[in-house]
Every structure is written in structure tokens, then in C-alpha cells.
PDB file of C-alpha atoms in Angstrom:
ATOM      1  CA  MET A  15     -20.767  34.300 -12.042  1.00 40.00           C
ATOM      2  CA  THR A  16     -18.435  35.502 -14.800  1.00 44.00           C
ATOM      3  CA  PHE A  17     -15.978  33.312 -16.662  1.00 43.00           C
ATOM      4  CA  GLY A  18     -12.977  32.393 -14.514  1.00 51.00           C
ATOM      5  CA  GLU A  19     -14.691  32.981 -11.168  1.00 72.00           C
ATOM      6  CA  GLN A  20     -15.044  30.151  -8.693  1.00 83.00           C
ATOM      7  CA  PRO A  21     -17.752  29.484  -6.137  1.00 90.00           C
ATOM      8  CA  ALA A  22     -16.681  30.502  -2.638  1.00 92.00           C
ATOM      9  CA  TYR A  23     -16.455  26.919  -1.376  1.00 93.00           C
ATOM     10  CA  LEU A  24     -13.974  26.029  -4.155  1.00 94.00           C
ATOM     11  CA  ARG A  25     -11.822  29.054  -3.360  1.00 93.00           C
ATOM     12  CA  VAL A  26     -11.708  28.041   0.306  1.00 94.00           C
ATOM     13  CA  ALA A  27     -11.002  24.415  -0.588  1.00 94.00           C
ATOM     14  CA  GLY A  28      -8.249  25.554  -2.963  1.00 94.00           C
ATOM     15  CA  ASP A  29      -6.503  27.597  -0.287  1.00 94.00           C
ATOM     16  CA  LEU A  30      -6.684  24.754   2.233  1.00 95.00           C
ATOM     17  CA  ARG A  31      -5.462  22.320  -0.427  1.00 94.00           C
ATOM     18  CA  LYS A  32      -2.457  24.554  -1.063  1.00 94.00           C
ATOM     19  CA  LYS A  33      -1.617  24.527   2.648  1.00 94.00           C
ATOM     20  CA  ILE A  34      -1.805  20.736   2.677  1.00 93.00           C
ATOM     21  CA  VAL A  35       0.397  20.389  -0.403  1.00 89.00           C
ATOM     22  CA  ASP A  36       3.070  22.855   0.771  1.00 91.00           C
ATOM     23  CA  GLY A  37       3.158  21.343   4.256  1.00 91.00           C
ATOM     24  CA  SER A  38       1.607  24.227   6.183  1.00 93.00           C
ATOM     25  CA  LEU A  39      -0.976  21.652   7.200  1.00 94.00           C
ATOM     26  CA  PRO A  40       1.163  18.495   7.511  1.00 94.00           C
ATOM     27  CA  PRO A  41      -0.115  14.912   7.662  1.00 92.00           C
ATOM     28  CA  HIS A  42      -2.131  14.164  10.816  1.00 92.00           C
ATOM     29  CA  ALA A  43      -2.675  17.884  11.495  1.00 94.00           C
ATOM     30  CA  ARG A  44      -6.219  18.819  12.398  1.00 94.00           C
ATOM     31  CA  LEU A  45      -8.064  20.785   9.735  1.00 94.00           C
ATOM     32  CA  PRO A  46      -9.446  24.126  10.981  1.00 93.00           C
ATOM     33  CA  SER A  47     -12.928  23.682  12.393  1.00 91.00           C
ATOM     34  CA  GLN A  48     -15.986  24.788  10.488  1.00 89.00           C
ATOM     35  CA  ALA A  49     -16.284  27.835  12.778  1.00 92.00           C
ATOM     36  CA  ARG A  50     -12.610  28.705  12.225  1.00 93.00           C
ATOM     37  CA  ILE A  51     -12.964  28.425   8.451  1.00 94.00           C
ATOM     38  CA  ARG A  52     -16.065  30.615   8.584  1.00 92.00           C
ATOM     39  CA  GLU A  53     -14.251  33.312  10.548  1.00 93.00           C
ATOM     40  CA  GLU A  54     -10.927  33.169   8.688  1.00 93.00           C
ATOM     41  CA  TYR A  55     -12.420  33.290   5.192  1.00 94.00           C
ATOM     42  CA  GLY A  56     -15.534  35.318   5.962  1.00 93.00           C
ATOM     43  CA  VAL A  57     -17.890  32.709   4.573  1.00 94.00           C
ATOM     44  CA  SER A  58     -21.085  31.030   5.732  1.00 94.00           C
ATOM     45  CA  ASP A  59     -21.317  27.714   7.544  1.00 93.00           C
ATOM     46  CA  THR A  60     -22.628  26.157   4.343  1.00 94.00           C
ATOM     47  CA  VAL A  61     -19.572  27.297   2.372  1.00 94.00           C
ATOM     48  CA  ALA A  62     -17.204  26.062   5.083  1.00 94.00           C
ATOM     49  CA  LEU A  63     -18.927  22.678   5.163  1.00 93.00           C
ATOM     50  CA  GLU A  64     -18.846  22.307   1.383  1.00 94.00           C
ATOM     51  CA  ALA A  65     -15.143  23.186   1.283  1.00 93.00           C
ATOM     52  CA  ARG A  66     -14.382  20.434   3.776  1.00 92.00           C
ATOM     53  CA  LYS A  67     -16.478  17.999   1.733  1.00 90.00           C
ATOM     54  CA  VAL A  68     -14.376  18.782  -1.338  1.00 90.00           C
ATOM     55  CA  LEU A  69     -11.148  17.977   0.505  1.00 90.00           C
ATOM     56  CA  MET A  70     -12.631  14.747   1.843  1.00 86.00           C
ATOM     57  CA  ALA A  71     -13.797  13.712  -1.628  1.00 80.00           C
ATOM     58  CA  GLU A  72     -10.279  14.337  -2.931  1.00 80.00           C
ATOM     59  CA  GLY A  73      -8.873  12.061  -0.228  1.00 79.00           C
ATOM     60  CA  LEU A  74      -6.772  14.836   1.328  1.00 86.00           C
ATOM     61  CA  VAL A  75      -8.476  14.746   4.718  1.00 89.00           C
ATOM     62  CA  GLU A  76     -10.434  12.237   6.760  1.00 85.00           C
ATOM     63  CA  GLY A  77     -13.010  12.567   9.479  1.00 86.00           C
ATOM     64  CA  ARG A  78     -12.488  10.927  12.864  1.00 85.00           C
ATOM     65  CA  SER A  79     -15.612  10.337  14.867  1.00 80.00           C
ATOM     66  CA  GLY A  80     -15.868  12.692  17.826  1.00 81.00           C
ATOM     67  CA  SER A  81     -12.474  14.247  17.110  1.00 84.00           C
ATOM     68  CA  GLY A  82     -12.575  16.308  13.933  1.00 88.00           C
ATOM     69  CA  THR A  83     -11.106  16.276  10.442  1.00 92.00           C
ATOM     70  CA  TYR A  84      -7.417  15.525   9.878  1.00 92.00           C
ATOM     71  CA  VAL A  85      -4.954  15.709   7.002  1.00 93.00           C
ATOM     72  CA  ARG A  86      -4.277  12.274   5.561  1.00 86.00           C
ATOM     73  CA  GLU A  87      -0.823  10.856   5.011  1.00 82.00           C
ATOM     74  CA  ARG A  88      -0.145  11.221   1.298  1.00 76.00           C
ATOM     75  CA  PRO A  89       1.326   8.042  -0.199  1.00 70.00           C
ATOM     76  CA  VAL A  90       4.242   8.213  -2.613  1.00 70.00           C
ATOM     77  CA  PRO A  91       2.946   6.646  -5.847  1.00 72.00           C
ATOM     78  CA  ARG A  92       4.553   3.348  -6.723  1.00 77.00           C
ATOM     79  CA  ARG A  93       4.846   1.662 -10.101  1.00 74.00           C
ATOM     80  CA  ILE A  94       2.793  -1.200 -11.469  1.00 75.00           C
ATOM     81  CA  ALA A  95       4.213  -2.592 -14.706  1.00 73.00           C
ATOM     82  CA  ARG A  96       2.256  -3.320 -17.859  1.00 71.00           C
ATOM     83  CA  SER A  97       4.228  -4.954 -20.639  1.00 60.00           C
ATOM     84  CA  GLY A  98       3.890  -6.585 -24.006  1.00 50.00           C
ATOM     85  CA  TYR A  99       7.097  -8.477 -23.210  1.00 42.00           C
ATOM     86  CA  ARG A 100       6.985 -12.074 -22.027  1.00 46.00           C
ATOM     87  CA  PRO A 101      10.202 -13.769 -20.926  1.00 45.00           C
ATOM     88  CA  ASP A 102      10.722 -17.521 -21.254  1.00 47.00           C
ATOM     89  CA  GLY A 103       8.307 -19.169 -18.885  1.00 49.00           C
ATOM     90  CA  GLY A 104       5.407 -16.883 -19.733  1.00 48.00           C
ATOM     91  CA  ALA A 105       5.253 -14.680 -16.668  1.00 49.00           C
ATOM     92  CA  THR A 106       2.551 -12.015 -16.474  1.00 53.00           C
ATOM     93  CA  PRO A 107       3.620  -8.378 -15.825  1.00 52.00           C
ATOM     94  CA  PHE A 108       2.918  -8.739 -12.091  1.00 52.00           C
ATOM     95  CA  ARG A 109       4.974 -11.936 -11.906  1.00 53.00           C
ATOM     96  CA  GLN A 110       7.790 -10.263 -13.842  1.00 46.00           C
ATOM     97  CA  GLU A 111       7.993  -7.525 -11.211  1.00 46.00           C
ATOM     98  CA  GLN A 112       7.949 -10.077  -8.421  1.00 45.00           C
ATOM     99  CA  ALA A 113      11.141 -11.633  -9.767  1.00 43.00           C
ATOM    100  CA  ASP A 114      12.894  -8.677  -8.085  1.00 48.00           C
ATOM    101  CA  ALA A 115      14.564  -9.859  -4.895  1.00 43.00           C
ATOM    102  CA  ASP A 116      13.028  -6.970  -2.948  1.00 51.00           C
ATOM    103  CA  ALA A 117       9.469  -7.705  -4.097  1.00 50.00           C
ATOM    104  CA  ARG A 118       7.070  -9.739  -1.999  1.00 61.00           C
ATOM    105  CA  GLY A 119       4.076 -10.300  -4.223  1.00 77.00           C
ATOM    106  CA  THR A 120       1.248 -12.774  -3.780  1.00 88.00           C
ATOM    107  CA  TRP A 121      -2.078 -13.245  -5.509  1.00 89.00           C
ATOM    108  CA  GLU A 122      -5.349 -15.025  -4.916  1.00 93.00           C
ATOM    109  CA  SER A 123      -7.825 -16.148  -7.562  1.00 95.00           C
ATOM    110  CA  ARG A 124     -11.265 -17.673  -7.883  1.00 96.00           C
ATOM    111  CA  SER A 125     -12.801 -18.993 -11.117  1.00 97.00           C
ATOM    112  CA  GLU A 126     -16.395 -19.837 -11.952  1.00 97.00           C
ATOM    113  CA  GLN A 127     -18.484 -20.432 -15.041  1.00 98.00           C
ATOM    114  CA  THR A 128     -21.037 -17.737 -15.762  1.00 98.00           C
ATOM    115  CA  THR A 129     -22.830 -15.996 -18.632  1.00 98.00           C
ATOM    116  CA  ALA A 130     -21.437 -13.039 -20.532  1.00 97.00           C
ATOM    117  CA  SER A 131     -23.025  -9.673 -19.822  1.00 96.00           C
ATOM    118  CA  THR A 132     -23.823  -7.421 -22.766  1.00 96.00           C
ATOM    119  CA  ALA A 133     -20.588  -5.446 -22.248  1.00 96.00           C
ATOM    120  CA  VAL A 134     -18.374  -8.534 -21.875  1.00 97.00           C
ATOM    121  CA  ALA A 135     -20.062 -10.228 -24.847  1.00 98.00           C
ATOM    122  CA  GLU A 136     -19.330  -7.197 -27.019  1.00 97.00           C
ATOM    123  CA  ARG A 137     -15.664  -7.227 -26.032  1.00 97.00           C
ATOM    124  CA  LEU A 138     -15.333 -10.959 -26.732  1.00 98.00           C
ATOM    125  CA  GLY A 139     -17.435 -11.002 -29.888  1.00 97.00           C
ATOM    126  CA  LEU A 140     -20.043 -13.250 -28.261  1.00 97.00           C
ATOM    127  CA  ARG A 141     -23.775 -13.131 -27.770  1.00 97.00           C
ATOM    128  CA  PRO A 142     -25.052 -11.952 -24.377  1.00 97.00           C
ATOM    129  CA  GLY A 143     -25.678 -15.024 -22.272  1.00 97.00           C
ATOM    130  CA  ASP A 144     -22.934 -17.148 -23.859  1.00 98.00           C
ATOM    131  CA  ARG A 145     -20.930 -19.120 -21.330  1.00 98.00           C
ATOM    132  CA  VAL A 146     -17.597 -17.726 -20.117  1.00 98.00           C
ATOM    133  CA  MET A 147     -15.052 -18.554 -17.453  1.00 98.00           C
ATOM    134  CA  CYS A 148     -14.812 -15.624 -15.037  1.00 98.00           C
ATOM    135  CA  THR A 149     -11.708 -15.390 -12.857  1.00 97.00           C
ATOM    136  CA  LYS A 150     -11.296 -12.787 -10.127  1.00 96.00           C
ATOM    137  CA  TYR A 151      -7.819 -11.907  -8.853  1.00 96.00           C
ATOM    138  CA  LEU A 152      -6.510  -9.995  -5.850  1.00 96.00           C
ATOM    139  CA  PHE A 153      -2.831  -9.016  -6.048  1.00 93.00           C
ATOM    140  CA  ARG A 154      -0.822  -8.051  -2.963  1.00 92.00           C
ATOM    141  CA  GLU A 155       2.629  -6.567  -2.479  1.00 87.00           C
ATOM    142  CA  ASN A 156       4.243  -7.055   0.923  1.00 85.00           C
ATOM    143  CA  GLY A 157       0.797  -7.991   2.182  1.00 87.00           C
ATOM    144  CA  GLU A 158      -0.899  -4.810   0.909  1.00 87.00           C
ATOM    145  CA  ALA A 159      -3.707  -5.131  -1.644  1.00 91.00           C
ATOM    146  CA  VAL A 160      -2.511  -3.300  -4.768  1.00 90.00           C
ATOM    147  CA  MET A 161      -4.635  -4.452  -7.675  1.00 93.00           C
ATOM    148  CA  LEU A 162      -7.852  -6.259  -8.596  1.00 95.00           C
ATOM    149  CA  SER A 163      -8.539  -8.010 -11.874  1.00 96.00           C
ATOM    150  CA  THR A 164     -11.570  -9.725 -13.365  1.00 97.00           C
ATOM    151  CA  SER A 165     -10.974 -11.849 -16.455  1.00 97.00           C
ATOM    152  CA  TRP A 166     -13.423 -13.485 -18.865  1.00 98.00           C
ATOM    153  CA  GLU A 167     -12.632 -16.230 -21.404  1.00 98.00           C
ATOM    154  CA  PRO A 168     -15.102 -17.830 -23.882  1.00 98.00           C
ATOM    155  CA  LEU A 169     -15.850 -21.402 -22.871  1.00 98.00           C
ATOM    156  CA  ALA A 170     -16.564 -22.110 -26.545  1.00 97.00           C
ATOM    157  CA  LEU A 171     -12.764 -21.919 -26.921  1.00 97.00           C
ATOM    158  CA  THR A 172     -11.389 -23.225 -23.631  1.00 97.00           C
ATOM    159  CA  GLY A 173     -14.173 -25.483 -22.344  1.00 96.00           C
ATOM    160  CA  ARG A 174     -13.174 -29.142 -21.952  1.00 94.00           C
ATOM    161  CA  THR A 175      -9.502 -28.294 -22.546  1.00 96.00           C
ATOM    162  CA  PRO A 176      -6.539 -28.466 -20.123  1.00 95.00           C
ATOM    163  CA  VAL A 177      -6.536 -24.646 -19.882  1.00 96.00           C
ATOM    164  CA  MET A 178     -10.203 -24.144 -19.008  1.00 96.00           C
ATOM    165  CA  LEU A 179      -9.257 -23.012 -15.476  1.00 96.00           C
ATOM    166  CA  PRO A 180      -6.645 -20.206 -15.761  1.00 95.00           C
ATOM    167  CA  GLU A 181      -4.909 -20.925 -12.454  1.00 94.00           C
ATOM    168  CA  GLU A 182      -5.134 -24.726 -12.439  1.00 93.00           C
ATOM    169  CA  GLY A 183      -3.882 -27.611 -14.543  1.00 90.00           C
ATOM    170  CA  PRO A 184      -0.507 -28.083 -16.270  1.00 89.00           C
ATOM    171  CA  LEU A 185      -0.366 -24.453 -17.449  1.00 90.00           C
ATOM    172  CA  GLY A 186      -2.073 -22.862 -14.463  1.00 90.00           C
ATOM    173  CA  GLY A 187      -0.845 -19.314 -13.871  1.00 85.00           C
ATOM    174  CA  MET A 188       1.242 -19.210 -17.046  1.00 88.00           C
ATOM    175  CA  GLY A 189      -0.607 -16.303 -18.647  1.00 90.00           C
ATOM    176  CA  VAL A 190      -3.043 -15.999 -21.530  1.00 94.00           C
ATOM    177  CA  VAL A 191      -0.475 -16.200 -24.364  1.00 94.00           C
ATOM    178  CA  GLU A 192       1.028 -19.515 -23.266  1.00 94.00           C
ATOM    179  CA  ARG A 193      -2.273 -21.084 -22.273  1.00 95.00           C
ATOM    180  CA  MET A 194      -3.926 -20.245 -25.585  1.00 96.00           C
ATOM    181  CA  ARG A 195      -0.912 -21.512 -27.524  1.00 96.00           C
ATOM    182  CA  ALA A 196      -1.440 -24.870 -25.849  1.00 96.00           C
ATOM    183  CA  ILE A 197      -4.831 -25.158 -27.587  1.00 97.00           C
ATOM    184  CA  ASP A 198      -3.488 -23.884 -30.919  1.00 97.00           C
ATOM    185  CA  LEU A 199      -4.652 -20.286 -30.556  1.00 97.00           C
ATOM    186  CA  ILE A 200      -1.731 -17.969 -31.301  1.00 97.00           C
ATOM    187  CA  VAL A 201      -2.175 -14.610 -29.579  1.00 96.00           C
ATOM    188  CA  ASP A 202      -0.897 -11.913 -31.924  1.00 95.00           C
ATOM    189  CA  ASN A 203      -2.388  -8.718 -30.524  1.00 94.00           C
ATOM    190  CA  VAL A 204      -3.378  -7.177 -27.208  1.00 93.00           C
ATOM    191  CA  THR A 205      -5.167  -3.899 -26.597  1.00 94.00           C
ATOM    192  CA  GLU A 206      -5.346  -1.918 -23.365  1.00 94.00           C
ATOM    193  CA  GLU A 207      -7.533   1.112 -22.705  1.00 94.00           C
ATOM    194  CA  VAL A 208      -6.840   3.073 -19.526  1.00 94.00           C
ATOM    195  CA  GLY A 209      -9.574   5.112 -17.861  1.00 94.00           C
ATOM    196  CA  ALA A 210     -10.499   6.403 -14.421  1.00 93.00           C
ATOM    197  CA  ARG A 211     -13.662   6.410 -12.314  1.00 91.00           C
ATOM    198  CA  PRO A 212     -14.731   6.575  -8.667  1.00 88.00           C
ATOM    199  CA  GLY A 213     -14.008   3.277  -6.987  1.00 90.00           C
ATOM    200  CA  LEU A 214     -16.933   1.011  -6.164  1.00 91.00           C
ATOM    201  CA  ALA A 215     -17.587   0.470  -2.457  1.00 88.00           C
ATOM    202  CA  GLU A 216     -16.568  -3.193  -2.613  1.00 92.00           C
ATOM    203  CA  GLU A 217     -13.357  -2.331  -4.504  1.00 93.00           C
ATOM    204  CA  LEU A 218     -12.306   0.359  -2.043  1.00 89.00           C
ATOM    205  CA  LEU A 219     -13.059  -1.936   0.881  1.00 89.00           C
ATOM    206  CA  VAL A 220     -10.467  -4.396  -0.435  1.00 92.00           C
ATOM    207  CA  LEU A 221      -7.962  -1.848  -1.756  1.00 91.00           C
ATOM    208  CA  GLY A 222      -8.032   0.343   1.339  1.00 84.00           C
ATOM    209  CA  GLY A 223      -9.505   3.515  -0.142  1.00 73.00           C
ATOM    210  CA  VAL A 224     -12.222   5.805   1.159  1.00 70.00           C
ATOM    211  CA  PRO A 225     -15.503   6.737  -0.572  1.00 71.00           C
ATOM    212  CA  GLY A 226     -14.818   9.075  -3.466  1.00 71.00           C
ATOM    213  CA  HIS A 227     -11.324   7.773  -4.194  1.00 80.00           C
ATOM    214  CA  VAL A 228     -10.541   7.349  -7.869  1.00 87.00           C
ATOM    215  CA  VAL A 229      -9.320   4.107  -9.399  1.00 92.00           C
ATOM    216  CA  MET A 230      -7.623   3.494 -12.731  1.00 93.00           C
ATOM    217  CA  VAL A 231      -9.240   0.801 -14.858  1.00 96.00           C
ATOM    218  CA  VAL A 232      -7.182  -0.973 -17.504  1.00 95.00           C
ATOM    219  CA  GLN A 233      -9.492  -2.719 -19.985  1.00 96.00           C
ATOM    220  CA  ARG A 234      -7.388  -5.405 -21.655  1.00 96.00           C
ATOM    221  CA  THR A 235      -8.257  -7.791 -24.481  1.00 97.00           C
ATOM    222  CA  TYR A 236      -6.102 -10.510 -26.087  1.00 97.00           C
ATOM    223  CA  TYR A 237      -6.706 -11.528 -29.731  1.00 97.00           C
ATOM    224  CA  ALA A 238      -5.715 -14.479 -31.872  1.00 97.00           C
ATOM    225  CA  SER A 239      -6.137 -13.772 -35.624  1.00 96.00           C
ATOM    226  CA  GLY A 240      -8.738 -11.129 -34.813  1.00 96.00           C
ATOM    227  CA  GLN A 241     -10.712 -13.324 -32.414  1.00 97.00           C
ATOM    228  CA  ALA A 242     -10.885 -12.159 -28.795  1.00 98.00           C
ATOM    229  CA  VAL A 243      -9.727 -14.968 -26.515  1.00 98.00           C
ATOM    230  CA  GLU A 244      -9.698 -13.124 -23.178  1.00 98.00           C
ATOM    231  CA  THR A 245     -10.757  -9.761 -21.805  1.00 98.00           C
ATOM    232  CA  ALA A 246     -10.183  -8.302 -18.353  1.00 97.00           C
ATOM    233  CA  ASP A 247     -10.716  -5.257 -16.160  1.00 97.00           C
ATOM    234  CA  VAL A 248      -7.688  -4.395 -14.002  1.00 95.00           C
ATOM    235  CA  VAL A 249      -8.457  -1.982 -11.137  1.00 96.00           C
ATOM    236  CA  ILE A 250      -5.647   0.019  -9.468  1.00 93.00           C
ATOM    237  CA  PRO A 251      -5.858   2.747  -6.760  1.00 90.00           C
ATOM    238  CA  ALA A 252      -5.001   5.996  -8.546  1.00 89.00           C
ATOM    239  CA  ASP A 253      -3.647   7.781  -5.469  1.00 82.00           C
ATOM    240  CA  ARG A 254      -1.034   5.132  -4.669  1.00 83.00           C
ATOM    241  CA  TYR A 255       0.107   3.725  -7.984  1.00 85.00           C
ATOM    242  CA  ARG A 256       1.189   4.695 -11.485  1.00 84.00           C
ATOM    243  CA  VAL A 257       0.824   2.392 -14.473  1.00 84.00           C
ATOM    244  CA  ALA A 258       4.147   2.038 -16.302  1.00 84.00           C
ATOM    245  CA  TYR A 259       4.209   0.589 -19.832  1.00 80.00           C
ATOM    246  CA  HIS A 260       7.181  -1.218 -21.377  1.00 74.00           C
ATOM    247  CA  LEU A 261       6.453  -1.810 -25.056  1.00 71.00           C
ATOM    248  CA  PRO A 262       8.835  -3.408 -27.567  1.00 70.00           C
ATOM    249  CA  VAL A 263       9.867  -1.408 -30.640  1.00 65.00           C
ATOM    250  CA  ARG A 264       9.307  -3.383 -33.802  1.00 59.00           C
TER     251      ARG A 264
END
């Protein structure tokens, strides 16, 4: 194969993708059968099958048992805010968005003490096996699951303090900056790294994706005088949402 050439199954998938994007194959339309693809494009059954697999992996089509393969409804991406700004009251970015009268956001959380994995320990500047508070969040908008988050905080800092449990106590739900200030840790820096990967089966089950769907992962860490006080992984479906940043100019 010379430079610039594509395997036959990618050429077929590309043509079908174009028809889906331009509306020739609208949402809920049945994708041509394997036999039809074979005849129309002059390819083998193997090529036709692989082309359909590509479209399924991209989330453009879905199989229905005993019926065939159909074009999926393509969602219009919505915005999820990320912000360095905190208004009075200490709302998190998600809570800031939910102040909008049209928003209907809810969240669930569960905290438990555990030990830091090697990766989490590195991000927090701990030793693997050190104790941390792990909090898992599920965020919903109008009842639809939109975002997952897993947060870790060193119990060497927060243990036996009023802010040990992020969503309970006098400052429960107030956000990392305000909670840490209450124990004399002044957060002065936050970093976020955004990447993408295939969603894990358990993530897609909650977020409503199908196997092969891509998720964005925001890896966030808060620091106080160079010491990491919290780190988190925020997981967002890439096909339905865009991450929007609002950063102050200093």
C-alpha cells in the first residue's frame, strides 16, 4: 500500500460516514446490509463487515438484535464549565452553572477511606499506601448523567478535621478552596490536564454510552504553597459535551 492509500474497509466506512453526516442516511435509517455493501462497493464480505464495525466503534450506528444496524441520533454537544473563578459562597463550576434558572442539576456522592495507588500517590506527593479520602461523584442535568468525578484528599491533612468528609459537616459541598481554607491551607494554584480515552465499561453504563465511545478525562490537582491537597479525575462523554474554560486574566 503506497502512502496516502487507505484499506478498502476504511474507504467504504468513509463513504458511509459521509452519507450519515450529510443526512443521506438520516438518524434511525437502516444501514445498508452487508450484502448490499458488498454489491454496491464491489468488496468482500470481510471488508463490508469491517466497515460496519468502524462505524459502530465511532458511535455513528448501532445494532438492533434481529433487525439490523441503524444510524444513531447524533446529540448536539452541550457545554460543561470549568473555571478558576469562585463567587462568594464557594460554588464549584457545576454548581455555578446550576444557578441558571433553566438548569436542573443534581449530584450524588459517596466517600470512603482507602489507600493511595501509585498514580494517586504521585499526584499528591504521598507514598503508595498512604491513607486518603476517596469521594466518587455522579452529576446529572435534568435527570441525565453528564459527568463522573473521583476525588482523593490526603488524610494526613484533613483527617480528624471538620472537613474530612467533602460533602458533610459545616462546609460540606463548599468546594476544595473553601474547605482547605478552614484548616489553614490556602489554595493558590490548580492544574488541569485534559485527555481522551475509550470509556470503561462501568463508566459508559452510567453515562449512557456504548462500547468504544470516547470520554474526556480532566485530571485536576489543587495546591497550597506547592503541596497537593486534592486531586481528581473528571470523566465526561466526548460525543455529548464540550469542556468550556473561563479563566481570569491577571
